[in-house]
PDB file of C-alpha atoms in Angstrom:
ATOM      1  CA  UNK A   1       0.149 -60.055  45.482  1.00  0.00           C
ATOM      2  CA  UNK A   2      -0.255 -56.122  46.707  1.00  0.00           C
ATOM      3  CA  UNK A   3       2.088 -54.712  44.203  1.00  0.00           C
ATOM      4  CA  UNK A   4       0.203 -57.199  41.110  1.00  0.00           C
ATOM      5  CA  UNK A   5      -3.518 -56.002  42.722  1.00  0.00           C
ATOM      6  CA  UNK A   6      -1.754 -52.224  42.857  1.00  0.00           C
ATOM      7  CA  UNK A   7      -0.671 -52.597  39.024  1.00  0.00           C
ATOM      8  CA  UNK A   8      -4.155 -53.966  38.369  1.00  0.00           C
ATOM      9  CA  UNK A   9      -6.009 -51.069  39.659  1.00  0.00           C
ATOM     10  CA  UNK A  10      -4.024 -48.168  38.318  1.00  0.00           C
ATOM     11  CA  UNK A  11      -3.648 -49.714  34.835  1.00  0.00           C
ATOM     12  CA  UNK A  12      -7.005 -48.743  34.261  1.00  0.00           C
ATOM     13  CA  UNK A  13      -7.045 -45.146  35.996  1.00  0.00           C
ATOM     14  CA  UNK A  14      -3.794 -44.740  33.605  1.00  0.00           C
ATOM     15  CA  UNK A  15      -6.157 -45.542  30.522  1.00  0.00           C
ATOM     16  CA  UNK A  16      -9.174 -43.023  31.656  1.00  0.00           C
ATOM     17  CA  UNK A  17      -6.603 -39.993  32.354  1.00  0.00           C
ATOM     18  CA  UNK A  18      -5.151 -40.490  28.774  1.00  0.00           C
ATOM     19  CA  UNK A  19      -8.991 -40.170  27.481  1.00  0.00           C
ATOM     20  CA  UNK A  20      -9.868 -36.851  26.159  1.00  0.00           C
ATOM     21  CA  UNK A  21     -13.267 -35.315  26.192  1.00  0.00           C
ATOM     22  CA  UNK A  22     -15.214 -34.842  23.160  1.00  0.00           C
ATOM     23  CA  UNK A  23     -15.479 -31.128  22.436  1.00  0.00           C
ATOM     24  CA  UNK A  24     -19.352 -30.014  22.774  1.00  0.00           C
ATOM     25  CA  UNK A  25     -20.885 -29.118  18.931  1.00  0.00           C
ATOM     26  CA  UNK A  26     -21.474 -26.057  18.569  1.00  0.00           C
ATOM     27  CA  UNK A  27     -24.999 -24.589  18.025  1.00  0.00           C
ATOM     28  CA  UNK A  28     -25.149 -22.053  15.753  1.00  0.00           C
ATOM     29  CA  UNK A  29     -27.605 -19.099  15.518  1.00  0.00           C
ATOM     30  CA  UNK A  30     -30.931 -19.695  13.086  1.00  0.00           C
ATOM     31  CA  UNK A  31     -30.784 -18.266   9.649  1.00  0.00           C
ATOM     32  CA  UNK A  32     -33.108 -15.343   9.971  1.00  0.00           C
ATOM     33  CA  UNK A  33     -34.578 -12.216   7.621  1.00  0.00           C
ATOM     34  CA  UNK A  34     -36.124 -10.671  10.705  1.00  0.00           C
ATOM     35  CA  UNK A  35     -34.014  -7.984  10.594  1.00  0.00           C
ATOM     36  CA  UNK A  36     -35.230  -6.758   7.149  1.00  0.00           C
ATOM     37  CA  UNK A  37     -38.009  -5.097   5.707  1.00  0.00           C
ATOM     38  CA  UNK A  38     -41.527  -6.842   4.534  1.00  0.00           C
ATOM     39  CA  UNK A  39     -42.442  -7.084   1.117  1.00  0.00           C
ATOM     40  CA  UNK A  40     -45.885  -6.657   0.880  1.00  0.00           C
ATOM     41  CA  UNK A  41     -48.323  -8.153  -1.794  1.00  0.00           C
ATOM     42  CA  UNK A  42     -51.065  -7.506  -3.326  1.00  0.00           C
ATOM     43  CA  UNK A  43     -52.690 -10.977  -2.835  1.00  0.00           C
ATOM     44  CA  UNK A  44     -54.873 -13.212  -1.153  1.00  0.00           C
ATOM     45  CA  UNK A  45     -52.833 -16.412  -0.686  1.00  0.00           C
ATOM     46  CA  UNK A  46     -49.076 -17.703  -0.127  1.00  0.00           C
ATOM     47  CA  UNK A  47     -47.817 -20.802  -0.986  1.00  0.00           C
ATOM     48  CA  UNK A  48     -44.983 -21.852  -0.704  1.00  0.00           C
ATOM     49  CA  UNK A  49     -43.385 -25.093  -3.362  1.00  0.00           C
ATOM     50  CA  UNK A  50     -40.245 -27.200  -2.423  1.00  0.00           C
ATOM     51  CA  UNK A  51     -39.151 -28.277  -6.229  1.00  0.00           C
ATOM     52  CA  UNK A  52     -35.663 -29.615  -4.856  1.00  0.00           C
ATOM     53  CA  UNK A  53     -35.726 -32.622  -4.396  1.00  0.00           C
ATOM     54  CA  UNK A  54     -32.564 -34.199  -1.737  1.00  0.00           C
ATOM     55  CA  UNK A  55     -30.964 -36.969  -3.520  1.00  0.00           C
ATOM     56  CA  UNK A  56     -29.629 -38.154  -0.516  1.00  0.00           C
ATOM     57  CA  UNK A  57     -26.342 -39.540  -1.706  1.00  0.00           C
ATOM     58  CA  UNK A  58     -23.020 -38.224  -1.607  1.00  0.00           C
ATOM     59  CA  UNK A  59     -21.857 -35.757  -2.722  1.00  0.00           C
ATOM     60  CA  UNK A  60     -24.563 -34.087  -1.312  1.00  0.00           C
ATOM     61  CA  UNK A  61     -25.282 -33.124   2.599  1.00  0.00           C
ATOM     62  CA  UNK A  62     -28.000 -30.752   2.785  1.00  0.00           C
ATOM     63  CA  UNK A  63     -30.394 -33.805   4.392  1.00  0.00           C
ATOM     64  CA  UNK A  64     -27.881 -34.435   6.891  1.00  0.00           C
ATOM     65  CA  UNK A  65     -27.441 -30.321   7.950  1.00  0.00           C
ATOM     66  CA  UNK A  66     -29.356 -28.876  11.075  1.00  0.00           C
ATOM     67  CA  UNK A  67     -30.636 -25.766   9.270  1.00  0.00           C
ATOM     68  CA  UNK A  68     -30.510 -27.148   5.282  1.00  0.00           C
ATOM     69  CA  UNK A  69     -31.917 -24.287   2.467  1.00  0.00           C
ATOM     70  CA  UNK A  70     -34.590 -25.266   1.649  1.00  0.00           C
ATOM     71  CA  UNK A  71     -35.719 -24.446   5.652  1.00  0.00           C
ATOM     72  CA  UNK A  72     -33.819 -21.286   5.361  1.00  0.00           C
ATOM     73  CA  UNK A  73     -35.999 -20.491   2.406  1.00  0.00           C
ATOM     74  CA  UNK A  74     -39.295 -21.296   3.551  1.00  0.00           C
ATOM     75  CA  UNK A  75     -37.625 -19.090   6.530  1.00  0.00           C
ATOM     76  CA  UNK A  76     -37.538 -16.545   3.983  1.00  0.00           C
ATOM     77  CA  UNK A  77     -40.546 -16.974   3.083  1.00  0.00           C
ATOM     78  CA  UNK A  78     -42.115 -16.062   6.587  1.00  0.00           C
ATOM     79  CA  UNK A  79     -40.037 -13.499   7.224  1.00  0.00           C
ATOM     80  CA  UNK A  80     -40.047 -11.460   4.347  1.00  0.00           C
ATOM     81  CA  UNK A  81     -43.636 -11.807   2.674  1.00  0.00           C
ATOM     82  CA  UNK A  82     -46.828 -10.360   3.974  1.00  0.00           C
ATOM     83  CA  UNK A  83     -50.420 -10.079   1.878  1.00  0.00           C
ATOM     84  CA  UNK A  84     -52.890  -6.728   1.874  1.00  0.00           C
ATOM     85  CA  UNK A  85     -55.497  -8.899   0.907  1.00  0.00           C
ATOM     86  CA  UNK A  86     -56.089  -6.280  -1.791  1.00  0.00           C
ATOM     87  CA  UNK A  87     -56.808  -8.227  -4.722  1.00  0.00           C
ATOM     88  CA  UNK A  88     -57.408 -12.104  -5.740  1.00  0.00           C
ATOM     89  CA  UNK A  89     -54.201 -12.768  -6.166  1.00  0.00           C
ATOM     90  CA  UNK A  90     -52.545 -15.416  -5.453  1.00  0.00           C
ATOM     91  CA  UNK A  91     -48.695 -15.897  -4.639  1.00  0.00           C
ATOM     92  CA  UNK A  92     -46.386 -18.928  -4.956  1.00  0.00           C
ATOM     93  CA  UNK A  93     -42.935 -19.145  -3.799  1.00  0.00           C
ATOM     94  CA  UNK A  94     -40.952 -21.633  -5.667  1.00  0.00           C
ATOM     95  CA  UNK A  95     -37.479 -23.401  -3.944  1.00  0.00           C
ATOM     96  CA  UNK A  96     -36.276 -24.659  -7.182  1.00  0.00           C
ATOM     97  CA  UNK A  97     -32.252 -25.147  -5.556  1.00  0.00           C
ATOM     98  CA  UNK A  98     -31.463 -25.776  -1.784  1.00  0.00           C
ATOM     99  CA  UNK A  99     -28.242 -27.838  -2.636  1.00  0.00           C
ATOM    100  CA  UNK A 100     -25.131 -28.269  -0.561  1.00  0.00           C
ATOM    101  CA  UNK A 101     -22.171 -30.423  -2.016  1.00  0.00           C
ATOM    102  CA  UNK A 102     -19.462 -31.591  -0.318  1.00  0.00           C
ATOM    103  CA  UNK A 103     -16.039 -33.057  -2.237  1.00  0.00           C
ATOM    104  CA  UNK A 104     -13.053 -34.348  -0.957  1.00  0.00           C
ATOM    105  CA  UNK A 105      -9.688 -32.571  -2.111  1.00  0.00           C
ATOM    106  CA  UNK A 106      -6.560 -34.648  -2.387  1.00  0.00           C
ATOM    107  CA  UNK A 107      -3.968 -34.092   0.036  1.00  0.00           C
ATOM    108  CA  UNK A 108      -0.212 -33.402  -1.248  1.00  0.00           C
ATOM    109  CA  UNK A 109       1.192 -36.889  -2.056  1.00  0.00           C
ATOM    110  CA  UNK A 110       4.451 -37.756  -0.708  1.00  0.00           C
ATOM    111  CA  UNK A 111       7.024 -36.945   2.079  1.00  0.00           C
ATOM    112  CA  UNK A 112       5.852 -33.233   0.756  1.00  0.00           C
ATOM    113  CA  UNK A 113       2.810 -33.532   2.200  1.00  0.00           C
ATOM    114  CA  UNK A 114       4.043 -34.625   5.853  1.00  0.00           C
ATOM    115  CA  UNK A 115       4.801 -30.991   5.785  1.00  0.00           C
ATOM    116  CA  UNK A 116       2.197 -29.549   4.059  1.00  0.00           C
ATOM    117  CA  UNK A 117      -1.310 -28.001   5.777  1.00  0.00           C
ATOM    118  CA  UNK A 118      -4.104 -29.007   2.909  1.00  0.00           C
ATOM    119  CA  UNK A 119      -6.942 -28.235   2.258  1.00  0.00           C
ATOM    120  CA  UNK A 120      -8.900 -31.370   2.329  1.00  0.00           C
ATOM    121  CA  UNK A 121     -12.944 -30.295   1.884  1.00  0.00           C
ATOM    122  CA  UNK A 122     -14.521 -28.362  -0.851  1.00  0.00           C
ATOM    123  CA  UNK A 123     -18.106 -27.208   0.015  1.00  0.00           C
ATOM    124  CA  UNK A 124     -20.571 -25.599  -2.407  1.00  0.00           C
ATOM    125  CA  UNK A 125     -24.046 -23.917  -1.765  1.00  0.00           C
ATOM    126  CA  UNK A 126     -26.606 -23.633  -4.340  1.00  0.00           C
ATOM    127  CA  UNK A 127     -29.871 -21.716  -3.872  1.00  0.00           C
ATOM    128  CA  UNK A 128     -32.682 -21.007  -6.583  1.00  0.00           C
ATOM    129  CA  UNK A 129     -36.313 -19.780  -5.540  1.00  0.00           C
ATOM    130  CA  UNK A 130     -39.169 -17.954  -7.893  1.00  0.00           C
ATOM    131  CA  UNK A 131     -41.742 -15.559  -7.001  1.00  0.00           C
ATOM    132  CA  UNK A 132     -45.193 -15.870  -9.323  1.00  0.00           C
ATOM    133  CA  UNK A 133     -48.406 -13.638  -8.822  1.00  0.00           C
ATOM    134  CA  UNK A 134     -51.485 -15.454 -10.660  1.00  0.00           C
ATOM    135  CA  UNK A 135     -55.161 -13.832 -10.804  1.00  0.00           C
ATOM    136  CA  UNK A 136     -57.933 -15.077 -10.253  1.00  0.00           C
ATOM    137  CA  UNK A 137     -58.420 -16.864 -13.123  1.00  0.00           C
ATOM    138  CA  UNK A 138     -54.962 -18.121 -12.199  1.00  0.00           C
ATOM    139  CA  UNK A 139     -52.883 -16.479 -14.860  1.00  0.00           C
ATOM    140  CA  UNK A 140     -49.568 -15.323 -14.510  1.00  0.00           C
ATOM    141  CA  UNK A 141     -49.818 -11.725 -13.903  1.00  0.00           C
ATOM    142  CA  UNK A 142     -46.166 -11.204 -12.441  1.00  0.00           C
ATOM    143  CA  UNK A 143     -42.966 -13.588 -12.084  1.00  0.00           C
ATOM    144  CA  UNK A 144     -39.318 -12.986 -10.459  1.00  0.00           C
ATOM    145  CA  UNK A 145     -36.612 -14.762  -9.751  1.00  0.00           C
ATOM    146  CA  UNK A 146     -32.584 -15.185  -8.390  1.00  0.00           C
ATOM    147  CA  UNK A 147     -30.503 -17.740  -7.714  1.00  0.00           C
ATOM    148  CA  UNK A 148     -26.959 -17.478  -5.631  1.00  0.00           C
ATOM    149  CA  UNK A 149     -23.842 -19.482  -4.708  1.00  0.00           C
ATOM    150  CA  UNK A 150     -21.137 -19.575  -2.522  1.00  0.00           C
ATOM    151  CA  UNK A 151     -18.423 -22.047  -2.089  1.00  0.00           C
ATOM    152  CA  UNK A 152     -15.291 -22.557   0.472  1.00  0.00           C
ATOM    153  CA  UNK A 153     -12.588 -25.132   1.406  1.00  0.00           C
ATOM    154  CA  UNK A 154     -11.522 -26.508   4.851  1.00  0.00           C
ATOM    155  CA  UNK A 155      -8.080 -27.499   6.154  1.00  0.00           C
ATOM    156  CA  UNK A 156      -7.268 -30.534   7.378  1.00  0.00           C
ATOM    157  CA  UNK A 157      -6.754 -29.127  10.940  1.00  0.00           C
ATOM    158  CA  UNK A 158     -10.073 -28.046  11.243  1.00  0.00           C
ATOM    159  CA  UNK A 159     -12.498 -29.280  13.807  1.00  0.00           C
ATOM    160  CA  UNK A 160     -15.994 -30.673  13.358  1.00  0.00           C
ATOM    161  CA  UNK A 161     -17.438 -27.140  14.869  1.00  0.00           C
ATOM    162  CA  UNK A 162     -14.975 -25.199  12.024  1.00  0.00           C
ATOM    163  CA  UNK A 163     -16.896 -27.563   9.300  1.00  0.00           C
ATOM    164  CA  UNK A 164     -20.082 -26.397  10.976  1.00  0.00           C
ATOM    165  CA  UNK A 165     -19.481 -23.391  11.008  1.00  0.00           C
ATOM    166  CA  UNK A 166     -18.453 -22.907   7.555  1.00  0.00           C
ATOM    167  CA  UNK A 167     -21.083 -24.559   6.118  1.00  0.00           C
ATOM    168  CA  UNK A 168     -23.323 -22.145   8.159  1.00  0.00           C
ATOM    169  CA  UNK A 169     -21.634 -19.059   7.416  1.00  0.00           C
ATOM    170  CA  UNK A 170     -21.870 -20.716   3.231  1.00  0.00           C
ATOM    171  CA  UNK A 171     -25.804 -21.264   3.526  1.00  0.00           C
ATOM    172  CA  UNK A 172     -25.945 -17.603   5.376  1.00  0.00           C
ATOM    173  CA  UNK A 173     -24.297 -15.995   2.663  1.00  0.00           C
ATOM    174  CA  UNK A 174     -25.593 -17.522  -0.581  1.00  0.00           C
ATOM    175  CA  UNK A 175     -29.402 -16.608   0.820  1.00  0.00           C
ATOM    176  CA  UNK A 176     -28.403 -13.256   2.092  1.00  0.00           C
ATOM    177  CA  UNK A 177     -27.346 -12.633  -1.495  1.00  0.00           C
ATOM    178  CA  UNK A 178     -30.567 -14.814  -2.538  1.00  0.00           C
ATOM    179  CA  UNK A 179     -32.527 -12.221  -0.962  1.00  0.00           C
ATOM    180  CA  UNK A 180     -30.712  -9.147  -2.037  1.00  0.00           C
ATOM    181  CA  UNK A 181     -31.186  -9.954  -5.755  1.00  0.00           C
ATOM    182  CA  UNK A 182     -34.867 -11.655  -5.252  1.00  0.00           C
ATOM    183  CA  UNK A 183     -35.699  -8.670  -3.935  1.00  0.00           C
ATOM    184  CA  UNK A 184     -34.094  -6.294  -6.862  1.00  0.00           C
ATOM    185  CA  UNK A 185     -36.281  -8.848  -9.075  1.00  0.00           C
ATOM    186  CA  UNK A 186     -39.186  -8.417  -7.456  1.00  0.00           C
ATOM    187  CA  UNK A 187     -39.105  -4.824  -7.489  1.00  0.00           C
ATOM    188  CA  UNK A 188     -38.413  -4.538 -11.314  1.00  0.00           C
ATOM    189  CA  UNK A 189     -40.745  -6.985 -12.561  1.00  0.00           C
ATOM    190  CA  UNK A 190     -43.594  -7.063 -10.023  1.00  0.00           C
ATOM    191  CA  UNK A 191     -43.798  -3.035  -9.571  1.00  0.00           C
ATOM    192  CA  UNK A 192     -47.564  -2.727  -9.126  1.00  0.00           C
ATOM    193  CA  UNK A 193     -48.129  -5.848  -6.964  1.00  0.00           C
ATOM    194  CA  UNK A 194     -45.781  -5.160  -3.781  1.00  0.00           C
ATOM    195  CA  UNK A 195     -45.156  -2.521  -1.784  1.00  0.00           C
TER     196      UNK A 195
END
């Protein structure tokens, strides 16, 4: 009876040492344009317009991200723009693209692929946004606009926090170049309304 009550009671402390923790997410830094300069306008008003739209089916992810683009947008959007309240102008920042696709890459078939690392996820970043400057009579008086993309794959040894953190690093990139060439537009086609 001892030994059957002493295989009773370590059976189970055998099955909780063979457990293994589940490794804490990782919590990545926000997407930020802090760091850069402000473009002033000469307006009265800011709004900002989310066009895109999440589908919410696959192959798409951007509702189901912690910092999706169209937040890192509007992020952009408080960031980078300021108003001199010099003229009645008003300004409207357009997200027309915030996308992020994911698609599943098929592994090498056979006794190949027992020995074969693959790449298993393809990810994809799209980001569009528009800059227009309307009077007060609410004509278009000055328009810009860039869009960007950046794309990546993941092995299949990766961890959930090396998918998060490629994804991150994807929507970080695409804007950053977002914002270099939104700002090139702005400055070539909006010359006497920002500063």
């Amino acid at each position: 009876m001892r030994a059957a009550l002493g295989l009773s009671l370590g059976l189970p402390l055998a099955l909780t040492g063979c457990q293994t923790p589940e490794p804490e997410r990782l919590v990545l830094p926000e997407i930020s344009f802090a760091h850069r300069p402000v473009l002033t306008f000469a307006a009265g008003s800011v709004d900002t317009i989310t066009e895109f739209k999440p589908s919410f089916q696959d192959p798409h992810i951007e509702h189901l991200l912690p910092q999706p683009p169209a937040r890192v947008a509007e992020r952009w959007v408080r960031d980078r723009v300021r108003l001199d309240n010099s003229q009645p102008n008003s300004l409207r920042v357009v997200i027309k693209d915030a996308s992020v696709i994911e698609q599943d890459i098929a592994k090498t078939p056979g006794l190949r692929g027992n020995f074969t690392t693959d790449q298993v996820a393809r990810f994809e970043v799209s980001v569009e946004m528009a800059v227009e400057l309307r009077d007060a009579r609410g004509f278009k008086v000055g328009e810009a606009a860039a869009s960007a993309k950046r794309a990546n794959t993941l092995s299949e040894k990766a961890t959930l926090n090396d998918r998060d953190r490629l994804i991150h690093d994807l929507i970080r990139l695409a804007m950053n170049d977002l914002d270099a060439e939104l700002e090139k537009s702005i400055r070539s086609y909006m010359p006497l309304y920002v500063q």
